[in-house]
Short mmCIF file of C-alpha atoms (C1' of nucleotides) in Angstrom, two decimals:
data_model
loop_
_atom_site.label_atom_id
_atom_site.label_comp_id
_atom_site.label_asym_id
_atom_site.label_seq_id
_atom_site.Cartn_x
_atom_site.Cartn_y
_atom_site.Cartn_z
CA MET D 12 28.66 -4.35 18.88
CA TYR D 13 30.52 -7.34 17.52
CA THR D 14 31.00 -10.73 19.08
CA SER D 15 34.35 -12.50 19.21
CA SER D 16 35.64 -14.24 16.13
CA ALA D 17 35.19 -17.58 17.88
CA ASN D 18 31.48 -16.85 18.18
CA VAL D 19 31.30 -15.84 14.58
CA ALA D 20 32.80 -19.13 13.47
CA GLU D 21 30.40 -21.00 15.73
CA ARG D 22 27.48 -19.07 14.37
CA GLN D 23 28.40 -19.81 10.80
CA SER D 24 28.47 -23.52 11.39
CA ALA D 25 24.83 -23.74 12.51
CA PRO D 26 22.01 -23.20 10.00
CA PRO D 27 20.15 -19.90 10.39
CA SER D 28 17.07 -20.63 12.46
CA LEU D 29 13.63 -19.55 11.37
CA ALA D 30 11.18 -17.97 13.78
CA ILE D 31 7.67 -16.55 13.52
CA SER D 32 6.60 -13.48 15.50
CA THR D 33 3.49 -11.34 15.52
CA VAL D 34 2.68 -7.72 16.25
CA ILE D 35 -0.85 -7.67 17.67
CA PHE D 36 -2.91 -4.51 17.76
CA ALA D 37 -6.04 -3.90 19.76
CA LEU D 38 -7.89 -0.84 20.96
CA ARG D 39 -8.30 -0.11 24.64
CA PRO D 40 -9.70 2.99 26.26
CA SER D 41 -7.02 5.36 27.42
CA ALA D 42 -6.78 5.73 31.20
CA LYS D 43 -6.85 9.51 30.92
CA SER D 44 -9.20 10.57 28.16
CA GLY D 45 -11.19 7.36 27.85
CA ARG D 46 -10.69 7.50 24.10
CA PRO D 47 -9.52 4.35 22.38
CA THR D 48 -5.77 3.97 21.92
CA LEU D 49 -3.58 1.29 20.36
CA TRP D 50 -2.24 -1.45 22.61
CA ILE D 51 0.11 -4.34 21.97
CA PRO D 52 0.60 -7.52 24.02
CA LEU D 53 4.18 -8.49 24.78
CA VAL D 54 5.78 -11.46 26.48
CA ARG D 55 8.68 -11.32 28.91
CA ARG D 56 11.87 -13.13 27.92
CA ILE D 57 12.54 -15.88 30.45
CA ARG D 58 15.92 -16.85 29.05
CA GLU D 59 18.94 -15.31 27.43
CA PRO D 60 19.46 -13.38 25.28
CA PHE D 61 17.60 -10.31 26.54
CA LYS D 62 16.30 -12.22 29.59
CA GLY D 63 13.77 -10.10 31.48
CA LEU D 64 13.04 -7.74 28.57
CA TRP D 65 9.71 -7.61 26.79
CA ALA D 66 9.43 -9.06 23.29
CA LEU D 67 6.92 -9.82 20.59
CA PRO D 68 5.14 -13.16 20.97
CA GLY D 69 6.77 -15.71 18.72
CA GLY D 70 8.41 -19.06 18.40
CA PRO D 71 9.95 -21.51 15.99
CA LEU D 72 8.31 -22.77 12.83
CA THR D 73 7.32 -26.40 13.05
CA HIS D 74 7.20 -28.67 10.04
CA ALA D 75 3.53 -29.51 9.80
CA GLU D 76 2.24 -25.94 9.55
CA SER D 77 2.29 -23.09 7.10
CA LEU D 78 3.76 -19.75 8.10
CA GLN D 79 0.37 -18.25 8.82
CA ASP D 80 -0.72 -21.33 10.79
CA ALA D 81 2.46 -21.08 12.83
CA ALA D 82 1.71 -17.45 13.64
CA SER D 83 -1.86 -18.36 14.57
CA ARG D 84 -0.86 -21.23 16.80
CA ASN D 85 1.84 -19.27 18.52
CA LEU D 86 -0.54 -16.43 19.20
CA ARG D 87 -3.03 -18.76 20.78
CA GLU D 88 -0.40 -20.46 22.92
CA THR D 89 1.27 -17.34 24.20
CA THR D 90 -1.57 -14.84 24.49
CA GLY D 91 -4.76 -16.89 24.10
CA LEU D 92 -5.80 -14.70 21.15
CA ALA D 93 -7.32 -15.85 17.86
CA PRO D 94 -7.37 -12.71 15.67
CA LYS D 95 -9.71 -12.45 12.72
CA TYR D 96 -7.19 -10.37 10.81
CA LEU D 97 -3.70 -11.80 10.34
CA GLU D 98 -1.32 -10.70 7.62
CA GLN D 99 2.34 -11.12 6.89
CA LEU D 100 4.39 -8.03 7.69
CA TYR D 101 7.97 -8.64 6.66
CA ALA D 102 10.85 -11.08 6.92
CA PHE D 103 13.65 -9.69 9.08
CA GLY D 104 17.02 -11.28 8.49
CA GLY D 105 19.78 -8.90 9.52
CA LEU D 106 23.02 -10.51 10.60
CA HIS D 107 23.11 -9.25 14.18
CA ARG D 108 19.51 -9.40 15.27
CA SER D 109 20.35 -11.90 17.97
CA PRO D 110 23.74 -11.90 19.70
CA THR D 111 23.87 -15.68 20.06
CA GLN D 112 22.82 -17.01 16.65
CA ARG D 113 21.60 -16.02 13.23
CA VAL D 114 17.81 -15.81 13.28
CA VAL D 115 15.49 -15.01 10.41
CA SER D 116 12.09 -13.88 11.70
CA ILE D 117 9.01 -13.89 9.54
CA VAL D 118 6.76 -11.39 11.27
CA TYR D 119 2.98 -11.20 11.03
CA TRP D 120 0.67 -8.48 12.24
CA ALA D 121 -2.80 -8.98 13.62
CA LEU D 122 -5.85 -6.99 14.60
CA VAL D 123 -8.17 -8.15 17.35
CA GLN D 124 -11.56 -6.83 18.29
CA PRO D 125 -11.94 -5.22 21.71
CA THR D 126 -14.25 -7.92 23.05
CA GLU D 127 -11.66 -10.56 22.33
CA ALA D 128 -8.78 -8.43 23.54
CA ALA D 129 -10.52 -8.11 26.90
CA LEU D 130 -10.54 -11.89 27.27
CA ALA D 131 -6.84 -12.22 26.50
CA ASP D 132 -4.57 -13.83 29.03
CA GLU D 133 -2.56 -11.42 31.10
CA SER D 134 -0.03 -12.62 33.60
CA GLU D 135 3.38 -11.95 35.06
CA ASN D 136 4.96 -12.66 31.70
CA VAL D 137 2.26 -11.45 29.31
CA LYS D 138 1.22 -7.82 29.45
CA TRP D 139 -0.40 -5.21 27.23
CA PHE D 140 1.38 -1.94 26.50
CA ARG D 141 0.36 1.26 24.79
CA ALA D 142 1.86 1.14 21.31
CA ASP D 143 3.43 4.56 21.79
CA ARG D 144 4.98 3.72 25.17
CA LEU D 145 6.78 0.43 24.80
CA GLY D 146 10.20 1.15 26.23
CA ASP D 147 13.19 -0.88 25.08
CA LEU D 148 12.25 -4.27 23.69
CA ALA D 149 14.38 -7.34 23.07
CA PHE D 150 16.20 -7.87 19.74
CA ASP D 151 15.15 -5.45 16.98
CA HIS D 152 11.54 -5.58 18.10
CA ASN D 153 11.21 -1.81 18.49
CA ALA D 154 12.02 -1.37 14.82
CA ILE D 155 9.59 -4.15 13.92
CA VAL D 156 6.76 -2.50 15.86
CA ASP D 157 7.58 0.83 14.21
CA TYR D 158 7.26 -0.75 10.82
CA ALA D 159 4.03 -2.51 11.78
CA LEU D 160 2.61 0.82 12.91
CA TRP D 161 3.60 2.38 9.63
CA ARG D 162 1.85 -0.41 7.74
CA LEU D 163 -1.25 -0.11 9.88
CA ARG D 164 -1.48 3.63 9.22
CA ASN D 165 -0.96 3.04 5.53
CA LYS D 166 -3.57 0.31 5.26
CA LEU D 167 -6.00 2.38 7.23
CA ALA D 168 -5.78 5.25 4.78
CA TYR D 169 -6.60 3.12 1.77
CA GLY D 170 -7.94 -0.20 2.85
CA SER D 171 -10.69 -1.65 4.88
CA VAL D 172 -8.70 -2.43 7.96
CA ALA D 173 -10.27 -0.24 10.64
CA TYR D 174 -13.32 -2.46 11.10
CA HIS D 175 -11.22 -5.37 12.31
CA LEU D 176 -10.38 -3.31 15.38
CA LEU D 177 -14.08 -2.91 16.14
CA GLY D 178 -16.90 -5.30 16.91
CA GLU D 179 -19.44 -6.48 14.38
CA TYR D 180 -21.65 -3.44 14.93
CA PHE D 181 -20.24 0.03 15.30
CA THR D 182 -21.13 3.68 15.00
CA LEU D 183 -19.46 5.96 12.50
CA ALA D 184 -18.03 7.94 15.39
CA GLN D 185 -16.32 4.79 16.63
CA VAL D 186 -14.72 4.31 13.23
CA ARG D 187 -13.56 7.89 13.35
CA GLU D 188 -12.05 7.31 16.77
CA VAL D 189 -10.08 4.40 15.35
CA TYR D 190 -8.72 6.62 12.61
CA GLU D 191 -7.91 9.35 15.08
CA ALA D 192 -6.14 6.94 17.42
CA VAL D 193 -4.05 5.33 14.69
CA LEU D 194 -3.28 8.42 12.64
CA ASP D 195 -2.95 10.57 15.75
CA ARG D 196 -4.89 13.55 14.46
CA GLU D 197 -8.44 14.77 14.67
CA LEU D 198 -10.82 14.40 11.77
CA ASP D 199 -13.88 16.45 10.96
CA PRO D 200 -16.88 14.35 12.01
CA ALA D 201 -19.18 15.56 9.25
CA ASN D 202 -16.71 15.08 6.41
CA PHE D 203 -15.57 11.72 7.76
CA ARG D 204 -19.09 10.38 7.88
CA ARG D 205 -19.78 11.60 4.36
CA GLN D 206 -16.85 9.55 3.10
CA LEU D 207 -17.85 6.43 4.99
CA LYS D 208 -21.43 6.68 3.81
CA SER D 209 -20.22 6.71 0.21
CA THR D 210 -18.34 3.40 0.59
CA PRO D 211 -20.56 0.47 -0.35
CA GLU D 212 -18.88 -1.92 2.12
CA ILE D 213 -20.46 -0.17 5.10
CA GLU D 214 -24.03 -1.17 5.63
CA GLU D 215 -26.58 0.72 7.64
CA THR D 216 -28.46 -1.41 10.17
CA GLY D 217 -31.82 -0.48 11.63
CA GLU D 218 -30.33 -0.46 15.12
CA TYR D 219 -29.16 2.40 17.26
CA LEU D 220 -26.64 2.40 20.08
CA GLN D 221 -28.60 3.13 23.23
CA GLY D 222 -27.35 4.15 26.63
CA GLY D 223 -25.09 6.99 25.59
CA LYS D 224 -25.28 10.45 27.04
CA HIS D 225 -26.57 12.11 23.90
CA ARG D 226 -28.45 11.48 20.69
CA PRO D 227 -28.21 7.74 19.96
CA PRO D 228 -26.10 7.04 16.88
CA ARG D 229 -27.07 4.55 14.20
CA LEU D 230 -25.19 1.23 14.13
CA TYR D 231 -23.41 0.04 10.97
CA ARG D 232 -21.91 -3.21 9.80
CA PHE D 233 -18.88 -3.93 7.61
CA THR D 234 -19.56 -6.28 4.71
CA GLY D 235 -16.21 -6.22 2.86
CA ARG D 236 -13.48 -8.81 2.73
CA PRO D 237 -10.06 -8.36 4.38
CA GLY D 238 -7.19 -8.40 1.97
CA LEU D 239 -5.20 -9.58 -0.97
CA ASP D 240 -2.26 -11.43 0.48
CA PRO D 241 -0.93 -14.44 -1.34
CA ASP D 242 -2.10 -16.43 1.68
CA ASN D 243 -5.58 -14.95 1.57
CA ARG D 244 -6.04 -14.49 -2.14
CA SER D 245 -7.86 -17.60 -3.23
CA THR D 246 -10.18 -17.51 -0.25
CA PRO D 247 -13.53 -16.67 -1.80
CA MET H 26 -0.50 -34.18 -5.28
CA TYR H 27 0.78 -35.83 -2.12
CA THR H 28 3.98 -37.73 -1.58
CA SER H 29 4.15 -41.05 0.22
CA SER H 30 4.00 -41.17 4.00
CA ALA H 31 7.63 -42.30 4.08
CA ASN H 32 8.60 -39.09 2.35
CA VAL H 33 6.52 -37.09 4.74
CA ALA H 34 8.33 -38.57 7.71
CA GLU H 35 11.65 -37.95 6.05
CA ARG H 36 10.70 -34.38 5.34
CA GLN H 37 9.71 -33.72 8.91
CA SER H 38 13.06 -34.82 10.26
CA ALA H 39 15.05 -32.25 8.28
CA PRO H 40 14.86 -28.55 9.17
CA PRO H 41 12.91 -26.40 6.69
CA SER H 42 15.43 -24.90 4.31
CA LEU H 43 15.48 -21.21 3.57
CA ALA H 44 15.88 -19.89 0.04
CA ILE H 45 15.96 -16.46 -1.56
CA SER H 46 14.41 -15.80 -4.97
CA THR H 47 13.80 -12.69 -7.01
CA VAL H 48 11.29 -11.55 -9.58
CA ILE H 49 13.10 -9.16 -11.91
CA PHE H 50 11.21 -6.77 -14.15
CA ALA H 51 12.59 -4.86 -17.10
CA LEU H 52 11.11 -3.16 -20.12
CA ARG H 53 11.89 -4.38 -23.61
CA PRO H 54 10.34 -3.26 -26.85
CA SER H 55 7.65 -5.61 -28.05
CA ALA H 56 8.50 -7.48 -31.24
CA LYS H 57 5.21 -6.49 -32.82
CA SER H 58 4.31 -2.96 -31.82
CA GLY H 59 7.73 -1.80 -30.70
CA ARG H 60 6.16 -0.45 -27.54
CA PRO H 61 7.80 -1.31 -24.24
CA THR H 62 6.51 -4.41 -22.48
CA LEU H 63 7.40 -6.14 -19.22
CA TRP H 64 9.96 -8.93 -19.35
CA ILE H 65 11.29 -11.28 -16.68
CA PRO H 66 14.50 -13.32 -16.71
CA LEU H 67 14.17 -16.97 -15.71
CA VAL H 68 16.67 -19.77 -15.18
CA ARG H 69 16.21 -23.36 -16.28
CA ARG H 70 16.20 -26.02 -13.56
CA ILE H 71 19.12 -28.36 -14.13
CA ARG H 72 18.15 -30.82 -11.42
CA GLU H 73 15.09 -32.36 -9.84
CA PRO H 74 12.52 -31.38 -8.81
CA PHE H 75 11.05 -29.71 -11.91
CA LYS H 76 14.20 -30.42 -13.91
CA GLY H 77 14.02 -28.67 -17.29
CA LEU H 78 11.32 -26.19 -16.26
CA TRP H 79 11.93 -22.48 -15.96
CA ALA H 80 12.10 -20.92 -12.51
CA LEU H 81 12.85 -17.66 -10.75
CA PRO H 82 16.52 -17.02 -10.08
CA GLY H 83 17.33 -17.93 -6.51
CA GLY H 84 19.45 -19.91 -4.13
CA PRO H 85 20.14 -20.64 -0.51
CA LEU H 86 20.84 -18.03 2.14
CA THR H 87 24.42 -18.06 3.31
CA HIS H 88 25.43 -17.03 6.80
CA ALA H 89 27.49 -13.95 6.19
CA GLU H 90 24.87 -11.94 4.30
CA SER H 91 21.57 -10.25 5.00
CA LEU H 92 18.47 -11.26 3.09
CA GLN H 93 18.75 -8.37 0.69
CA ASP H 94 22.46 -9.00 0.15
CA ALA H 95 21.68 -12.62 -0.59
CA ALA H 96 19.13 -11.59 -3.19
CA SER H 97 21.62 -9.15 -4.70
CA ARG H 98 24.43 -11.63 -4.85
CA ASN H 99 22.26 -14.34 -6.30
CA LEU H 100 20.98 -12.02 -8.98
CA ARG H 101 24.49 -11.10 -9.99
CA GLU H 102 25.61 -14.71 -10.08
CA THR H 103 22.71 -16.10 -12.06
CA THR H 104 21.78 -13.24 -14.38
CA GLY H 105 24.66 -10.77 -14.16
CA LEU H 106 22.24 -8.02 -13.09
CA ALA H 107 22.72 -5.44 -10.34
CA PRO H 108 19.32 -3.70 -10.04
CA LYS H 109 19.03 -0.28 -8.51
CA TYR H 110 15.61 -1.10 -7.10
CA LEU H 111 15.31 -4.19 -4.90
CA GLU H 112 12.53 -4.73 -2.40
CA GLN H 113 11.21 -7.64 -0.41
CA LEU H 114 8.03 -9.10 -1.84
CA TYR H 115 6.80 -11.84 0.46
CA ALA H 116 7.86 -14.95 2.35
CA PHE H 117 6.27 -18.04 0.86
CA GLY H 118 6.11 -21.00 3.20
CA GLY H 119 3.32 -23.35 2.15
CA LEU H 120 3.80 -26.98 3.09
CA HIS H 121 3.86 -28.44 -0.41
CA ARG H 122 5.76 -25.89 -2.43
CA SER H 123 8.49 -28.40 -3.20
CA PRO H 124 7.74 -32.13 -3.50
CA THR H 125 11.05 -33.21 -1.99
CA GLN H 126 11.47 -31.01 1.08
CA ARG H 127 9.96 -28.17 3.04
CA VAL H 128 11.27 -24.90 1.63
CA VAL H 129 10.54 -21.40 2.86
CA SER H 130 11.33 -18.84 0.15
CA ILE H 131 11.85 -15.19 0.89
CA VAL H 132 11.16 -13.52 -2.42
CA TYR H 133 12.40 -10.13 -3.56
CA TRP H 134 11.39 -8.12 -6.57
CA ALA H 135 13.64 -5.89 -8.62
CA LEU H 136 13.44 -3.29 -11.34
CA VAL H 137 16.28 -2.82 -13.81
CA GLN H 138 16.81 -0.06 -16.32
CA PRO H 139 16.72 -0.96 -20.01
CA THR H 140 20.38 -0.18 -20.54
CA GLU H 141 21.39 -2.65 -17.89
CA ALA H 142 18.83 -5.22 -18.95
CA ALA H 143 20.36 -5.21 -22.42
CA LEU H 144 23.74 -6.18 -20.96
CA ALA H 145 22.30 -9.08 -18.97
CA ASP H 146 23.63 -12.56 -19.55
CA GLU H 147 21.45 -14.72 -21.70
CA SER H 148 22.31 -18.33 -22.37
CA GLU H 149 20.89 -21.80 -22.77
CA ASN H 150 19.76 -21.76 -19.16
CA VAL H 151 18.98 -18.06 -18.65
CA LYS H 152 16.34 -16.46 -20.83
CA TRP H 153 14.00 -13.48 -20.77
CA PHE H 154 10.26 -13.97 -21.13
CA ARG H 155 7.35 -11.61 -21.56
CA ALA H 156 5.69 -11.30 -18.16
CA ASP H 157 2.30 -12.13 -19.65
CA ARG H 158 3.54 -15.22 -21.50
CA LEU H 159 5.51 -17.29 -19.06
CA GLY H 160 4.03 -20.76 -19.44
CA ASP H 161 4.22 -23.21 -16.56
CA LEU H 162 7.02 -22.50 -14.14
CA ALA H 163 8.61 -24.69 -11.48
CA PHE H 164 7.24 -24.82 -7.93
CA ASP H 165 4.67 -22.10 -7.13
CA HIS H 166 6.57 -19.55 -9.17
CA ASN H 167 3.60 -18.66 -11.38
CA ALA H 168 1.69 -17.55 -8.30
CA ILE H 169 4.71 -15.64 -7.07
CA VAL H 170 5.06 -13.76 -10.35
CA ASP H 171 1.34 -12.98 -10.31
CA TYR H 172 1.70 -11.46 -6.88
CA ALA H 173 4.79 -9.52 -7.91
CA LEU H 174 2.87 -8.12 -10.87
CA TRP H 175 0.05 -7.11 -8.57
CA ARG H 176 2.51 -5.32 -6.31
CA LEU H 177 4.18 -3.60 -9.21
CA ARG H 178 0.84 -2.28 -10.50
CA ASN H 179 -0.09 -1.15 -7.03
CA LYS H 180 3.18 0.63 -6.38
CA LEU H 181 3.01 2.25 -9.78
CA ALA H 182 -0.36 3.80 -9.04
CA TYR H 183 0.79 5.44 -5.82
CA GLY H 184 4.52 5.42 -5.58
CA SER H 185 7.54 6.51 -7.47
CA VAL H 186 8.44 3.20 -8.99
CA ALA H 187 8.08 3.79 -12.72
CA TYR H 188 11.32 5.74 -13.03
CA HIS H 189 13.40 2.75 -11.97
CA LEU H 190 12.35 1.05 -15.19
CA LEU H 191 13.71 3.97 -17.21
CA GLY H 192 17.13 5.54 -17.63
CA GLU H 193 18.28 8.65 -15.82
CA TYR H 194 16.72 10.95 -18.42
CA PHE H 195 13.32 10.31 -19.90
CA THR H 196 10.45 11.98 -21.67
CA LEU H 197 6.99 12.19 -20.15
CA ALA H 198 5.71 10.05 -23.00
CA GLN H 199 8.14 7.32 -21.98
CA VAL H 200 6.79 7.41 -18.44
CA ARG H 201 3.31 7.12 -19.85
CA GLU H 202 4.37 4.11 -21.90
CA VAL H 203 5.61 2.45 -18.70
CA TYR H 204 2.25 3.02 -17.07
CA GLU H 205 0.42 1.76 -20.13
CA ALA H 206 2.58 -1.36 -20.32
CA VAL H 207 2.24 -2.23 -16.64
CA LEU H 208 -1.41 -1.29 -16.18
CA ASP H 209 -2.32 -2.56 -19.65
CA ARG H 210 -4.54 0.33 -20.62
CA GLU H 211 -4.14 3.55 -22.54
CA LEU H 212 -3.88 6.87 -20.73
CA ASP H 213 -4.68 10.31 -22.03
CA PRO H 214 -1.34 11.97 -22.87
CA ALA H 215 -2.43 15.48 -21.94
CA ASN H 216 -3.95 14.55 -18.58
CA PHE H 217 -1.07 12.24 -17.74
CA ARG H 218 1.51 14.93 -18.33
CA ARG H 219 -0.48 17.39 -16.25
CA GLN H 220 -0.29 15.01 -13.28
CA LEU H 221 3.42 14.34 -13.68
CA LYS H 222 4.20 18.04 -13.98
CA SER H 223 2.50 18.63 -10.66
CA THR H 224 4.73 16.13 -8.79
CA PRO H 225 7.78 17.86 -7.34
CA GLU H 226 9.99 14.78 -7.72
CA ILE H 227 10.14 15.15 -11.49
CA GLU H 228 12.58 17.77 -12.63
CA GLU H 229 12.64 19.45 -15.98
CA THR H 230 16.03 19.45 -17.67
CA GLY H 231 17.06 21.86 -20.38
CA GLU H 232 17.62 18.98 -22.77
CA TYR H 233 15.44 17.61 -25.53
CA LEU H 234 15.40 14.14 -27.02
CA GLN H 235 16.60 14.54 -30.59
CA GLY H 236 16.36 12.14 -33.48
CA GLY H 237 12.68 11.28 -33.25
CA LYS H 238 10.29 11.54 -36.12
CA HIS H 239 8.35 14.45 -34.71
CA ARG H 240 8.55 17.37 -32.36
CA PRO H 241 11.42 16.69 -29.94
CA PRO H 242 10.16 16.14 -26.39
CA ARG H 243 11.76 17.65 -23.32
CA LEU H 244 13.83 15.37 -21.10
CA TYR H 245 13.11 15.02 -17.38
CA ARG H 246 14.90 13.58 -14.40
CA PHE H 247 13.61 11.83 -11.28
CA THR H 248 14.88 13.25 -8.01
CA GLY H 249 12.90 11.23 -5.43
CA ARG H 250 14.04 8.42 -3.19
CA PRO H 251 12.91 4.80 -3.65
CA GLY H 252 11.02 3.38 -0.75
CA LEU H 253 10.28 2.82 2.85
CA ASP H 254 11.18 -0.78 3.51
CA PRO H 255 12.65 -1.71 6.84
CA ASP H 256 15.81 -2.52 4.90
CA ASN H 257 15.89 0.85 3.18
CA ARG H 258 14.44 3.07 5.86
CA SER H 259 17.45 4.54 7.59
CA THR H 260 19.26 5.14 4.33
CA PRO H 261 19.44 8.94 4.07
"C1'" DG J 5 -41.04 19.59 32.64
"C1'" DC J 6 -37.90 22.93 30.91
"C1'" DT J 7 -33.32 24.25 29.48
"C1'" DA J 8 -28.50 23.87 28.56
"C1'" DG J 9 -25.12 20.89 26.74
"C1'" DT J 10 -23.56 17.50 23.58
"C1'" DT J 11 -23.46 14.45 19.86
"C1'" DA J 12 -25.60 12.89 15.39
"C1'" DT J 13 -26.64 14.10 10.98
"C1'" DA J 14 -27.56 16.81 6.76
"C1'" DG J 15 -26.34 20.34 3.91
"C1'" DT J 16 -23.69 24.48 1.76
"C1'" DC J 17 -19.83 26.53 -0.59
"C1'" DA J 18 -15.46 27.26 -2.54
"C1'" DA J 19 -11.11 25.11 -3.82
"C1'" DA J 20 -8.82 21.24 -5.80
"C1'" DC J 21 -8.79 17.48 -8.73
"C1'" DT J 22 -10.25 14.44 -12.85
"C1'" DG J 23 -11.57 12.95 -17.42
"C1'" DA J 24 -12.80 14.35 -21.99
"C1'" DC J 25 -11.73 17.34 -25.22
"C1'" DT J 26 -9.74 21.38 -28.33
"C1'" DA J 27 -5.99 23.68 -30.34
"C1'" DG J 28 -1.67 25.54 -31.42
"C1'" DA J 29 3.57 24.52 -31.59
"C1'" DA J 30 7.33 22.00 -33.49
"C1'" DC J 31 9.24 18.72 -35.75
"C1'" DT J 32 9.83 14.97 -40.02
"C1'" DA J 33 8.85 12.99 -44.42
"C1'" DA J 34 7.39 13.41 -48.89
"C1'" DT X 22 5.48 23.64 -49.20
"C1'" DT X 23 2.32 20.50 -47.22
"C1'" DA X 24 0.57 16.58 -44.72
"C1'" DG X 25 1.16 13.87 -40.72
"C1'" DT X 26 2.48 13.15 -36.02
"C1'" DT X 27 3.72 14.18 -31.47
"C1'" DC X 28 4.37 17.65 -27.85
"C1'" DT X 29 2.33 20.88 -25.07
"C1'" DA X 30 -1.01 24.15 -23.07
"C1'" DG X 31 -5.49 25.14 -22.07
"C1'" DT X 32 -10.80 24.80 -21.44
"C1'" DC X 33 -14.86 22.93 -19.26
"C1'" DA X 34 -17.97 20.14 -16.72
"C1'" DG X 35 -18.38 16.69 -13.16
"C1'" DT X 36 -16.50 14.96 -8.83
"C1'" DT X 37 -14.15 15.11 -4.60
"C1'" DT X 38 -12.34 17.58 -0.42
"C1'" DG X 39 -11.99 20.66 3.53
"C1'" DA X 40 -14.13 24.18 6.24
"C1'" DC X 41 -18.14 25.44 7.95
"C1'" DT X 42 -23.32 26.08 9.28
"C1'" DA X 43 -27.59 24.34 10.87
"C1'" DT X 44 -30.91 21.33 12.65
"C1'" DA X 45 -32.31 16.90 15.10
"C1'" DA X 46 -32.32 14.04 19.10
"C1'" DC X 47 -30.93 12.70 23.12
"C1'" DT X 48 -29.29 13.34 28.58
"C1'" DA X 49 -28.37 15.83 32.79
"C1'" DG X 50 -29.38 19.18 35.95
"C1'" DC X 51 -32.35 22.33 37.77
#
DNA sequence: GCTAGTTATAGTCAAACTGACTAGAACTAA
DNA sequence: TTAGTTCTAGTCAGTTTGACTATAACTAGC
């Protein structure tokens, strides 16, 4: 859909504005099966365009902060979250992303641990949704979430990203559940644990998870470092 | 190094400007060994800041073009190149990237085939450099090139990126030379060819490369698609 | 307290893959 | 014709992967 030529001229006179948004992932137990599933917090638009629709948390970039700091601050202000894992996703700059003006959005993606996700603000205008049941979002945010999901699945397969969706201590079955939730397929428990046990970044603790219905599983700890972003590279 | 507080105040009043830059890779035969090595075209800064230093080709984002189009156009204008492979690298937005103003740079990276790279403009203010011998560049461009190199090596290992540095027809030994140049280590010819022959995206042609000193190698063709960027996703 | 049910955990086995290596084929240069 | 080089196919042992079996350790219900 195209706007009138008057609007186009108007749009071209203003500088393209720069916004920061974030796709936040957390695990929550599914209502049905009780298994963990991926959830995303969204905020309701309280003004045009797309007033009333749900959108990714975001806001403008202020001058005294880096891109990552802006994402962090905005997350805290809108959702109350302070994720341990925060990484740049992509810069979206299509011409018609917003009907009223040209906006370039630098989008981050974040992973929060379940304990923190439970504390997150939830209100009339901030709600969590299952990542696979979002409905129609404002702007191009459906496409952005799709891409973020693709990146998450990709990083999961190679990288060391699953542990940022879990607490400090976890069982190998919990890690497997994360993989199964994100990749949406079942994995053989025995083979999966063999692979994890061969990675040096996963450390066996002496503890066991008590209180379950069956044999108590051993608790593990992740000792690796997150990633290799330009923003995170020099961090020792 | 910090600027004076007056400059800081001045900087904060203006909106952060948005620029597009590109890291362009092409293979050229090394002067010494004759083997292909990675080269990058740079442009000389003709104004402050960093006047006289070499920098990545880039420029401002205009209103009528998407980010990728802006990168494309800028490439053509500054270097005369029209790469077949162009992908977003990262958005750099640190506070002190430029001493005079706050600049957010959305950086792309590109691969050009040797035939096209040979046609590229070269002048007093546009020159090609070996990727491993760049010297000190303007702004944070050394760090940007480092990251682009890291991405290139990464994509090479998994993806189907090597063929975009070669012409339409190539020998398996040429592909191996690309890998050796980018990864900077020798690979076993027999094992390497076994792997390539098992990938369905590489098609055997009936042709052979004639004119070499030894047994003429068979020519192959790449039939796969580039990538999975948001910008390239829907492209069939 | 015993038993059935369930998860945790270790191990087996064949197929696939990997790295190091051998060897013949096919060309050029001398 | 021969020596030298690259292209190409193949062997072999070590490693990894996927499917599967078996035992250990707990809870819940009787």
